[in-house]
Coordinates of C-alpha atoms in Angstrom, one line a residue:
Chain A
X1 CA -24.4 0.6 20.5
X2 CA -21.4 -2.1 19.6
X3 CA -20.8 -4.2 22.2
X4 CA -17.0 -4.8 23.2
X5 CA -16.3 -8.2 23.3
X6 CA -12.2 -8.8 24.1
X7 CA -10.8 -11.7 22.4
X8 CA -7.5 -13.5 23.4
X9 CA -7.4 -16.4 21.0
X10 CA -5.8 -15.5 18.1
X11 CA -8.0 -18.4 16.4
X12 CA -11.3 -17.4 17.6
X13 CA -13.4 -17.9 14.3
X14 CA -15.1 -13.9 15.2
X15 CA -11.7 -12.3 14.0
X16 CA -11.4 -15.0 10.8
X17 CA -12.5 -11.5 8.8
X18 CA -8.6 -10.5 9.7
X19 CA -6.8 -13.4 9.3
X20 CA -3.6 -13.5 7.0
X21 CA -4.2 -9.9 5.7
X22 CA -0.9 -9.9 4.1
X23 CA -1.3 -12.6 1.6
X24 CA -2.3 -10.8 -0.8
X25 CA -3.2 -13.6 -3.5
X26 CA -5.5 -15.1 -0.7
X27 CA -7.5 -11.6 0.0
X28 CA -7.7 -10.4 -3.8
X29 CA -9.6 -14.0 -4.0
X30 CA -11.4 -13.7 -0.4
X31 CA -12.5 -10.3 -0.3
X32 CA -14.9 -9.7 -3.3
X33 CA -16.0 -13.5 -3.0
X34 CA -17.4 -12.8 0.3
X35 CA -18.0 -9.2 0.0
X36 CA -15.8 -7.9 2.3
X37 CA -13.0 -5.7 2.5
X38 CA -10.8 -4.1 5.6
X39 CA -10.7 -0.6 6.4
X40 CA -7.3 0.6 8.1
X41 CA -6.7 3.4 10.7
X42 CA -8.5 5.6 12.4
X43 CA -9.9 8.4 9.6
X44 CA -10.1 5.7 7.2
X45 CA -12.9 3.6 9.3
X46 CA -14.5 6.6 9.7
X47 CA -15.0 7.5 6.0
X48 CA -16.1 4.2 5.4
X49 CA -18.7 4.5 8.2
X50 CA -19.7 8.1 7.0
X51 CA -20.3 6.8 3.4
X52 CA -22.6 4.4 4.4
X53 CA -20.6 1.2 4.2
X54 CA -22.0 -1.1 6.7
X55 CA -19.4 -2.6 9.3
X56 CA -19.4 -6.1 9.6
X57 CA -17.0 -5.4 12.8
X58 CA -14.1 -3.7 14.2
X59 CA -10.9 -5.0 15.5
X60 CA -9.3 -2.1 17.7
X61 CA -5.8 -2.6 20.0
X62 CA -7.6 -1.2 23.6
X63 CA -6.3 2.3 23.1
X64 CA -8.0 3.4 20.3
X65 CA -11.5 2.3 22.1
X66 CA -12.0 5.5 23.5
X67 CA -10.5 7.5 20.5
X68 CA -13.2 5.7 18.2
X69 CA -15.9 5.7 21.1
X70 CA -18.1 8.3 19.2
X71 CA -18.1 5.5 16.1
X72 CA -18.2 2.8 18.5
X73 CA -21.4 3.8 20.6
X74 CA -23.3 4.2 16.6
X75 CA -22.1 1.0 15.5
X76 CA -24.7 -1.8 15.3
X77 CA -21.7 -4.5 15.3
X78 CA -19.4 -6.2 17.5
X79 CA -16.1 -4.4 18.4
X80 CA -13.1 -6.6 18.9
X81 CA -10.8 -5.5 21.4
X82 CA -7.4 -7.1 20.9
X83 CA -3.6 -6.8 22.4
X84 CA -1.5 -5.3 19.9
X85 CA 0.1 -8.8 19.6
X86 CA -2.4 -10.6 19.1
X87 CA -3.6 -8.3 16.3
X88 CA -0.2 -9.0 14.9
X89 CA -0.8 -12.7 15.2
X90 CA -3.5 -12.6 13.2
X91 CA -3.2 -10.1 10.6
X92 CA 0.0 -11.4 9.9
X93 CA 1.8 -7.7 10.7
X94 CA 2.6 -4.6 12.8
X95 CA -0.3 -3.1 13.0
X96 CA 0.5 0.2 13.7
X97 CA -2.9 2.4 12.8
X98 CA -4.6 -0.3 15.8
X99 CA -8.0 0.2 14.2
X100 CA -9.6 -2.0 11.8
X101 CA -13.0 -2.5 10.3
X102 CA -14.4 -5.4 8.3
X103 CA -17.0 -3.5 6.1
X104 CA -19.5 -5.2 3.8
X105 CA -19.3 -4.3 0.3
X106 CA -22.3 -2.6 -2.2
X107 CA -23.1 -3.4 -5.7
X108 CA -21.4 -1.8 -8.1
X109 CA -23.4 1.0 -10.0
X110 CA -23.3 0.3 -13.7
X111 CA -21.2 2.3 -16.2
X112 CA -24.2 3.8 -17.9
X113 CA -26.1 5.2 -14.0
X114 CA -22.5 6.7 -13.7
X115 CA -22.1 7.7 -17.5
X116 CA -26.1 9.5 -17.7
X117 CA -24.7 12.2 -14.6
X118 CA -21.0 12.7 -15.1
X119 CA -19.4 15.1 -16.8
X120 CA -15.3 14.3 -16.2
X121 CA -14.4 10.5 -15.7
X122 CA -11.0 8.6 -15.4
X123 CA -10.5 5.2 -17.7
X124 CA -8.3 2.8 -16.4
X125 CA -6.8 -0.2 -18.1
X126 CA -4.6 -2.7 -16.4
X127 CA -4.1 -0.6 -13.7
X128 CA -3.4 -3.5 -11.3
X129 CA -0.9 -1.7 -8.8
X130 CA -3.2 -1.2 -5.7
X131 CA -0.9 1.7 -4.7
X132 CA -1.4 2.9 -8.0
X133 CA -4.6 2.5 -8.1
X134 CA -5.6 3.9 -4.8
X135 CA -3.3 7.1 -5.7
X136 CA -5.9 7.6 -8.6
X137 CA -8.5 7.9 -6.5
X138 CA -7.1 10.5 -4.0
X139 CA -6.2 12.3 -6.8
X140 CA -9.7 11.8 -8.6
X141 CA -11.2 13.3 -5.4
X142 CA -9.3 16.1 -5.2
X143 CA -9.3 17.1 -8.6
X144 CA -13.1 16.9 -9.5
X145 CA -12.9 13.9 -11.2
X146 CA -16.4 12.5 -11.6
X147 CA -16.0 8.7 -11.6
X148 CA -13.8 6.3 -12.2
X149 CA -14.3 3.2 -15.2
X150 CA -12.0 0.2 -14.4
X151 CA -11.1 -2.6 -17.4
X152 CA -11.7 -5.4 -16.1
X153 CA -8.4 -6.5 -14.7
X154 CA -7.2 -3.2 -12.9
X155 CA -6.7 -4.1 -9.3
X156 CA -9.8 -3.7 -6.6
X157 CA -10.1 -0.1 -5.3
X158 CA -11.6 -1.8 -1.7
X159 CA -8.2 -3.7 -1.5
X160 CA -6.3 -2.6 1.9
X161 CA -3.9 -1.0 0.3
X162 CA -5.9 0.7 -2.5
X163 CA -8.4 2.2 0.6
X164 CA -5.6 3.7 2.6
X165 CA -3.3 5.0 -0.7
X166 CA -6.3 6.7 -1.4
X167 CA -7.1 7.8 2.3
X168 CA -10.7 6.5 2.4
X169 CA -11.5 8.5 -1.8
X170 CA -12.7 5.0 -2.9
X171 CA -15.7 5.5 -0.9
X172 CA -16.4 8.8 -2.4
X173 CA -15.7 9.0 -6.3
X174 CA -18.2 6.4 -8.0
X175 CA -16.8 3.6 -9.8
X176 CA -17.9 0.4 -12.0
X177 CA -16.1 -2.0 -14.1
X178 CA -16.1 -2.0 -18.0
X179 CA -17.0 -5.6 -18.5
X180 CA -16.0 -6.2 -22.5
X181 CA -12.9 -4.4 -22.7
X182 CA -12.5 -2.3 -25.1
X183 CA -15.6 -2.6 -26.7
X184 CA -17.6 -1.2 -23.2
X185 CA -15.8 2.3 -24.3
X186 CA -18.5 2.8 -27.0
X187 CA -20.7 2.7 -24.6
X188 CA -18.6 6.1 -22.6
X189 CA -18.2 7.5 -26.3
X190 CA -22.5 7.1 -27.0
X191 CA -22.8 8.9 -23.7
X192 CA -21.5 12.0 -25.3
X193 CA -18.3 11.5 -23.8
X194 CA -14.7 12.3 -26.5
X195 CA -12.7 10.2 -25.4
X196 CA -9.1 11.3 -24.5
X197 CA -6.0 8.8 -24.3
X198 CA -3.3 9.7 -22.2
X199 CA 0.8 8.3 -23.9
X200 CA 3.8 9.5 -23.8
X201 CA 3.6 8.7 -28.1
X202 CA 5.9 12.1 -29.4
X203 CA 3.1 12.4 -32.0
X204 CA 0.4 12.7 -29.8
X205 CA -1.2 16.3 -28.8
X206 CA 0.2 18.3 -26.4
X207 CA -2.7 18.5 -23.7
X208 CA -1.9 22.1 -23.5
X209 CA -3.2 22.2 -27.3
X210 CA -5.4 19.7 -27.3
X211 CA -7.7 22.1 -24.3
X212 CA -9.8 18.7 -23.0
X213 CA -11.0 21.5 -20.2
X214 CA -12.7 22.8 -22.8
X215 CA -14.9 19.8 -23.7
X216 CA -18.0 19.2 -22.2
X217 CA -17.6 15.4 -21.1
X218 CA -14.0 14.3 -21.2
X219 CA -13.3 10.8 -20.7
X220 CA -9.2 10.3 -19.8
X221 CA -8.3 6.8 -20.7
X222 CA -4.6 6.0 -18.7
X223 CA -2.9 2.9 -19.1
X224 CA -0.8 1.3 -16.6
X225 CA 2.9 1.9 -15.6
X226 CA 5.0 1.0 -18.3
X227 CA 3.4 -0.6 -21.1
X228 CA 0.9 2.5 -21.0
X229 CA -2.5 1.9 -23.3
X230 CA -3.0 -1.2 -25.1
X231 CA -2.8 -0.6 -28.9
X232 CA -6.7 -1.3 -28.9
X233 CA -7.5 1.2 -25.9
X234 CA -5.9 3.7 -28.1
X235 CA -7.7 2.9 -31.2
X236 CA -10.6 3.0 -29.9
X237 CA -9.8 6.9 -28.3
X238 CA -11.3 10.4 -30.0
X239 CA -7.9 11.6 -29.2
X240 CA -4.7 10.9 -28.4
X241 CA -2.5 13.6 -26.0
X242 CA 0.8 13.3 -24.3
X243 CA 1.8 15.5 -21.4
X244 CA 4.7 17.7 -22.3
X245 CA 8.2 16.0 -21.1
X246 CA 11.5 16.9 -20.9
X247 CA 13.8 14.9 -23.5
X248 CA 15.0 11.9 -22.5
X249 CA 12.8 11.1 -19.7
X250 CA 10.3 7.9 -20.8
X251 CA 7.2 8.7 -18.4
X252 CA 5.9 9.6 -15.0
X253 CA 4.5 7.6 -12.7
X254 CA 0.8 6.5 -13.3
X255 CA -0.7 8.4 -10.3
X256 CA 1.4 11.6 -11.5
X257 CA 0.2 11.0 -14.7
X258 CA -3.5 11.0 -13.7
X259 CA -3.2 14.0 -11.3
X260 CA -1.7 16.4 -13.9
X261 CA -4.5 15.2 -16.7
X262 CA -7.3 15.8 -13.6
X263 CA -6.0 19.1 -13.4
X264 CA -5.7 20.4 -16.9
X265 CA -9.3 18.8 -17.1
X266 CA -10.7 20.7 -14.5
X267 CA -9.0 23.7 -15.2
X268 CA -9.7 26.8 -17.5
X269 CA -6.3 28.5 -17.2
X270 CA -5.4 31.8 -17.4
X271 CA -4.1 32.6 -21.0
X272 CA -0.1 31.8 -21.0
Chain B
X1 CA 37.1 -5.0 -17.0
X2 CA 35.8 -6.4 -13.8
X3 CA 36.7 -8.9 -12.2
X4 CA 33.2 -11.7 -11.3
X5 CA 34.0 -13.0 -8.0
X6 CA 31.7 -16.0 -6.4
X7 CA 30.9 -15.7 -3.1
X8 CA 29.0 -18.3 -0.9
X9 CA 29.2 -17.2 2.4
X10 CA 26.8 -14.2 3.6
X11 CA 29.6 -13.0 6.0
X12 CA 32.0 -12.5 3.3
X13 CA 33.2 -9.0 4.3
X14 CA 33.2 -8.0 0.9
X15 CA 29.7 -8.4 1.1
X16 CA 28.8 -5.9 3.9
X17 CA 27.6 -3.2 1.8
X18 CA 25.1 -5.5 1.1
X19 CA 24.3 -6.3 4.5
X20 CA 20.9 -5.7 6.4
X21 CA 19.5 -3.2 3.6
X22 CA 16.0 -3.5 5.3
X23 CA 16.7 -1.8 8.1
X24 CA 16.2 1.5 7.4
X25 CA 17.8 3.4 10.6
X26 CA 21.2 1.2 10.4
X27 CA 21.3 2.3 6.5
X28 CA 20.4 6.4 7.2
X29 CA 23.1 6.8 9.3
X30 CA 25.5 4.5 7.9
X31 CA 25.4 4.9 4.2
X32 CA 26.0 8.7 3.8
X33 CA 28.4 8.4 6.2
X34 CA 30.6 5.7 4.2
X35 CA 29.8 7.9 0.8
X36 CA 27.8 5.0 -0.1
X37 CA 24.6 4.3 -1.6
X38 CA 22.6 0.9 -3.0
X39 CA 21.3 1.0 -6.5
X40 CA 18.9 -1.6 -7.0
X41 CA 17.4 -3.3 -10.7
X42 CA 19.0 -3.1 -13.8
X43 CA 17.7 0.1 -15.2
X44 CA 18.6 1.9 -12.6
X45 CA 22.0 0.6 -11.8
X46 CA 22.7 1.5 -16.0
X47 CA 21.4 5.0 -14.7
X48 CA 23.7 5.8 -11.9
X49 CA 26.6 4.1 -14.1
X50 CA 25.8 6.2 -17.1
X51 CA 25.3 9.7 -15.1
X52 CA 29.1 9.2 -13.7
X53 CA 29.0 7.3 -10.5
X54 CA 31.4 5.6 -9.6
X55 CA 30.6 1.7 -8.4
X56 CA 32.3 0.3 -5.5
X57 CA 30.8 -2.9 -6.5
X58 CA 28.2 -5.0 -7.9
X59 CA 26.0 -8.0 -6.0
X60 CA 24.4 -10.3 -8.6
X61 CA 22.6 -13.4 -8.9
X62 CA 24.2 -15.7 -11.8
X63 CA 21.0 -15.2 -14.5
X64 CA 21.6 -11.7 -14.3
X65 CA 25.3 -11.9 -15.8
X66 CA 24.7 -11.6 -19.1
X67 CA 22.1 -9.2 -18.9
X68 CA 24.5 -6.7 -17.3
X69 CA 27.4 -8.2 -19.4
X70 CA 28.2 -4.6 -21.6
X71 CA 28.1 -2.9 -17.9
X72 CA 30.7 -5.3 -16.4
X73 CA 33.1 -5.5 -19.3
X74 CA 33.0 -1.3 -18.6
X75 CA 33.4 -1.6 -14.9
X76 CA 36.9 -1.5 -12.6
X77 CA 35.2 -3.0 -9.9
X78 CA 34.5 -5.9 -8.4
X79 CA 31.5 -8.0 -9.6
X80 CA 29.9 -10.3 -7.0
X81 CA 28.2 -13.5 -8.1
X82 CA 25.7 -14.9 -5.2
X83 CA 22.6 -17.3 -5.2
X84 CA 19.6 -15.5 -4.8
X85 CA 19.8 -17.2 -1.5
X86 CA 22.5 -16.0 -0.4
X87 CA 21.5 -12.4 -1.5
X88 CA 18.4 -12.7 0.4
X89 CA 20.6 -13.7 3.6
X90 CA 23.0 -10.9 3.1
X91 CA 20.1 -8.0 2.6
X92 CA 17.5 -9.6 4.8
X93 CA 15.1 -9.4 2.0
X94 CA 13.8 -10.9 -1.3
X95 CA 15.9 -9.4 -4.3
X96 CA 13.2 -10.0 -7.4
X97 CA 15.8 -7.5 -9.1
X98 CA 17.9 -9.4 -8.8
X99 CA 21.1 -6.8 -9.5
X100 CA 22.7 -4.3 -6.8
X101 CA 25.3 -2.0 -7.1
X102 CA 27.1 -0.5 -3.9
X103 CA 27.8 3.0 -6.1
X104 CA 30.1 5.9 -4.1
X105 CA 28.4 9.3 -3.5
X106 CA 29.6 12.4 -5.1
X107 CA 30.1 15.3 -3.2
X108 CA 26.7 17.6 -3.2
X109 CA 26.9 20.9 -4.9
X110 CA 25.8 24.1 -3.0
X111 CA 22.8 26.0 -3.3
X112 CA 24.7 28.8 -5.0
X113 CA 26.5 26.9 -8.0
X114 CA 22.3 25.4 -8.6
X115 CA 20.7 28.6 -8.3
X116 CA 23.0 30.4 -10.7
X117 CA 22.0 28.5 -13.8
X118 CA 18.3 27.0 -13.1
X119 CA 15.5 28.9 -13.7
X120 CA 12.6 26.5 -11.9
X121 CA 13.6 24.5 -8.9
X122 CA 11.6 23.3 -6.5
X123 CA 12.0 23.3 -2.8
X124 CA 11.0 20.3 -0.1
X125 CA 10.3 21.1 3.7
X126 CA 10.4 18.1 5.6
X127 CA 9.9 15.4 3.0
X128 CA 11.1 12.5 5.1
X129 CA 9.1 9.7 3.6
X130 CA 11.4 8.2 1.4
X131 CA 8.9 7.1 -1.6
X132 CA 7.6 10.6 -1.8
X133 CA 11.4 12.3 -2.1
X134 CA 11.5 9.4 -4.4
X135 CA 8.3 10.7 -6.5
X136 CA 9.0 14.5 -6.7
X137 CA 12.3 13.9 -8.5
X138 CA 10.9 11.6 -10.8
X139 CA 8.2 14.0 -11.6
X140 CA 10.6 16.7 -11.5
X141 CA 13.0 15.5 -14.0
X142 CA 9.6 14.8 -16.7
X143 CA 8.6 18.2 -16.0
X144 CA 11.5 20.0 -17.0
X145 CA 12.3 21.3 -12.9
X146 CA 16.2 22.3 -13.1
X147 CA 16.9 21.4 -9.8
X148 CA 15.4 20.5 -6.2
X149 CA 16.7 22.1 -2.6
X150 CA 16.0 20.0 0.4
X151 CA 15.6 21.6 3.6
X152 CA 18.0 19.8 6.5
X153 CA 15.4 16.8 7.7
X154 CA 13.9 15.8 3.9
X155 CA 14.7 12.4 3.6
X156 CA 18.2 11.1 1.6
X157 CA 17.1 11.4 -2.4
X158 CA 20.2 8.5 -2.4
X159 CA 18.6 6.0 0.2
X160 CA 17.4 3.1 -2.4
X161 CA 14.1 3.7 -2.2
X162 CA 14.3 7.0 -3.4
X163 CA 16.2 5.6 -5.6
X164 CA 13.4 3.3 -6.9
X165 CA 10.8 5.3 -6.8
X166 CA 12.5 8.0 -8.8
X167 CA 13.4 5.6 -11.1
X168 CA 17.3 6.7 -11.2
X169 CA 16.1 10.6 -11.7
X170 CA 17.6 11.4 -8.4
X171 CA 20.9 10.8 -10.7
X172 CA 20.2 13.4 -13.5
X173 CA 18.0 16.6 -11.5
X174 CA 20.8 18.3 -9.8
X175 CA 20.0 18.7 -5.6
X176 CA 21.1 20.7 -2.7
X177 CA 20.7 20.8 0.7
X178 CA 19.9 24.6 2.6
X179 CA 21.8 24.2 5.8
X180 CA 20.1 26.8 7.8
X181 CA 15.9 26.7 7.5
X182 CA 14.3 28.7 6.5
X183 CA 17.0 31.2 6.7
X184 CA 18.8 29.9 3.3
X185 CA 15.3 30.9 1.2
X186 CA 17.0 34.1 1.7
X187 CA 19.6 33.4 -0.4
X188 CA 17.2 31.7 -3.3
X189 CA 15.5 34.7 -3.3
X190 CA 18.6 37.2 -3.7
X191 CA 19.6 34.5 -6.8
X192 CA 16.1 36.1 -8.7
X193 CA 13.4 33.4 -7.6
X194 CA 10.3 34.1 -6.7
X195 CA 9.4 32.1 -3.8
X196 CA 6.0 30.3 -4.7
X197 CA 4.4 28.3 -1.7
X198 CA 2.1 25.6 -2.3
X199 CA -0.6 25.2 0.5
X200 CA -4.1 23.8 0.3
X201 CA -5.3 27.4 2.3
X202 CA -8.5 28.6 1.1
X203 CA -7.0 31.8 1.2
X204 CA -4.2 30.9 -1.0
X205 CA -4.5 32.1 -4.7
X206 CA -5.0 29.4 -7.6
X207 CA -2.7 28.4 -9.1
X208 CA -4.2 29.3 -12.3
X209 CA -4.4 32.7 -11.7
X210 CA -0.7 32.9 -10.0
X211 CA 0.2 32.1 -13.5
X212 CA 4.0 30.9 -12.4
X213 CA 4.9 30.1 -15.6
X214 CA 5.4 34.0 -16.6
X215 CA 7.7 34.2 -14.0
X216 CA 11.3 34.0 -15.0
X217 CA 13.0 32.6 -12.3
X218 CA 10.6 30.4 -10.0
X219 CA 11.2 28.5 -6.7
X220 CA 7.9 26.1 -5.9
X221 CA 8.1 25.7 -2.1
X222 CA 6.7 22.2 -0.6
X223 CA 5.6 21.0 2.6
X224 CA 5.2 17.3 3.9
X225 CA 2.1 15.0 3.7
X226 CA 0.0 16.1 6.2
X227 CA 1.3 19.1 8.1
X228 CA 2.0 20.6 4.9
X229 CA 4.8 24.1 5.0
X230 CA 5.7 25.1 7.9
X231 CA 4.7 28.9 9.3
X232 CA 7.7 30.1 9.1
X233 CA 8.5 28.8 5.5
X234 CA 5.0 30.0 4.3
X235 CA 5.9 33.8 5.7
X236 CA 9.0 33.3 4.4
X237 CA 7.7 33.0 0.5
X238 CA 7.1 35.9 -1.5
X239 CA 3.5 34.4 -2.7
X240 CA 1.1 31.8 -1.3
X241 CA -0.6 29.9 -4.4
X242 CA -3.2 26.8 -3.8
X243 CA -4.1 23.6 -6.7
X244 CA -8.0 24.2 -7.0
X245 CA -9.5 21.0 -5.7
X246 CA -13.1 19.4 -5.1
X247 CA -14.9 20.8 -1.8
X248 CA -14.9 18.2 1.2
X249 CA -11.0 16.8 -0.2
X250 CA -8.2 18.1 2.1
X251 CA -4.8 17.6 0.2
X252 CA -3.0 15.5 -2.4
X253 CA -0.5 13.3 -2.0
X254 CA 2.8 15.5 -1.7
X255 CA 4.2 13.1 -5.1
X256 CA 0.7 14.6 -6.8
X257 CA 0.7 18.0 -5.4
X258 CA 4.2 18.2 -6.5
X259 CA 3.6 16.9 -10.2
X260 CA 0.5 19.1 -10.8
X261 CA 2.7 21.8 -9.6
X262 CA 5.7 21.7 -11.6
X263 CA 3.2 20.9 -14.8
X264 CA 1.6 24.5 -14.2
X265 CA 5.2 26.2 -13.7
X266 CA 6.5 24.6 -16.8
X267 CA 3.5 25.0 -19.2
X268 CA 2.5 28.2 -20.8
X269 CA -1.6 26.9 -21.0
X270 CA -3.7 27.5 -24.1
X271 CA -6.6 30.1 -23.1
X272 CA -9.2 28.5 -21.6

């Protein structure tokens, strides 16, 4: 069982896992350096604990103690109990959800342990929006998605943001990083994967047509809001599809992007 | 032509539709009750000028004169120059945009003159998270939705971060508000739409057997983050239909849910 140790010094060196949370340039550096990342509000710690993350502590505002006293008496870590202000003090904002955990993070599996079991995974490339980026994941989740591959300068799925965009589906849907981008997509294509690239290009295939359900290991490559695919990304692609638009409208948004290609992946619809 | 005007102190009162843009209560009850809205970047300021608002005026920092130069020489209305300074002091917040536009609202048409000429439209209950209302039109204008009907508490498709988010769609998809919910369904019904709820229920038909694209006239009914449509507006449809997803995964996000939905409404599939 956690003990509950309440802390009033907003520089007691126990809550330096916290500290400045909203500098974002000094976490994305912090976090994977030290293996750490922050878990937000309440269903969101408790996915991380569920998954098996191990919890290098909690920082909880004193009403949520008894709320999270079920996680609390498993937890063999301390729990921080903090005044609302003083977890503003040190987090650098309002923190409204009260409950945070500093989880340690795992090794990432390799592409090719994700790449021998999966039959339907998402390829992103310079996805470096953590809200995008989490949104992928939810949707991933939801959507049978099997895994996700990450070039390697999309944004960090354990990010704060990136966890609670994707309401705690980081932990669940497997993911590595490509490391030689994009010659690492040979390795998805020698896999038996075809690999699929999602653009708005007019003379791509329709992914109505195009029937990726039908294939028995799709891999979706999606580029990142705006410039889309790299020019390399897509040559390097089986095939290319678009998603049928209306004229005069450029795109959708990344994550809406990825959620309607999840679905016509996972989905044998009924003839039209 | 309009005139540029360059103003140094944040108090100018020619400034003060400008003024405190971050807090979000003063600006939801002030800014449809002055007819006003804020348009913020240049792409989407183009877009509200193109689609035929009119602009009360603009707010912009000196480098972004000449990139707006074609929209000023149009524009008979005032054009104010400020530091990016003293546009951070007037809006309480950093402008990386850099260009604003104070644009007037138009008056909103009724449900009636929409439903009489669209053939899918889709239906919000109780969107009132601004970046979601913000999603669904952008997602709704690439996938050919005619038209969107907000019951009375969705959020304000016009607040600027609906704005944003929608990427200046929220100017070309045509919107409505039903004054009396869910009573008003009533009437989108009696127009020829078949009222099509979207609900995770596991007793919900998929969508993909629902086939809504068959259906000639089609209103997509959908409910907020979380709490999802209400009892009354689910008893109120004419069919309940559900997005397959993964075992263990409660919802998508309403901006996903939303996009996967008006894909399968607008797209007769392939056999699969």
């Amino acid at each position: 069982m956690a003990e509950l140790i309440t802390i009033d010094d907003p520089d007691d060196p126990r809550l330096s896992d916290y500290a400045n949370l909203t500098d974002v340039e000094l976490r994305r550096r912090r976090e994977p350096a030290e293996g750490l990342f922050i878990a937000e509000g309440e269903k969101v710690v408790r996915r991380a604990v569920q998954t098996g993350y191990e919890t290098r502590s909690m920082m909880l505002s004193p009403k949520w103690v008894d709320a999270m006293r079920d996680v609390i008496d498993a937890l063999p870590a301390p729990v921080y109990v903090v005044s609302f202000e003083l977890a503003e003090q040190v987090t650098g904002y309002h923190v409204h959800r009260g409950a945070l955990a500093a989880m340690r993070r795992k090794s990432l599996p390799d592409a090719a342990g994700i790449l021998a079991t999966a039959r339907r995974v998402a390829v992103l490339e310079t996805v470096n929006d953590h809200t995008n980026v989490g949104a992928v994941f939810r949707s991933a989740a939801a959507l049978g998605m099997d895994a996700v591959l990450l070039s390697p300068d999309c944004a960090d799925p354990l990010y704060r943001r990136s966890v609670k965009v994707s309401m705690g589906a980081v932990f669940n849907v497997p993911y590595a990083r490509l490391a030689d981008w994009p010659h690492d997509l040979e390795e998805v294509r020698a896999a038996g994967f075809t690999l699929v690239a999602l653009t708005p290009a007019a003379d791509a295939v329709p992914i109505t047509e195009a029937a990726p359900q039908r294939l028995p290991r799709v891999a979706l490559l999606l580029g990142t809001e705006g410039a889309g695919l790299s020019a390399r990304a897509l040559r390097a692609a089986d095939q290319r599809v678009r998603i049928p638009m209306s004229n005069g409208v450029d795109s959708l948004n990344v994550g809406a992007a990825a959620a309607v290609a999840f679905y016509a992946v996972a989905t044998a619809p009924a003839a039209g």
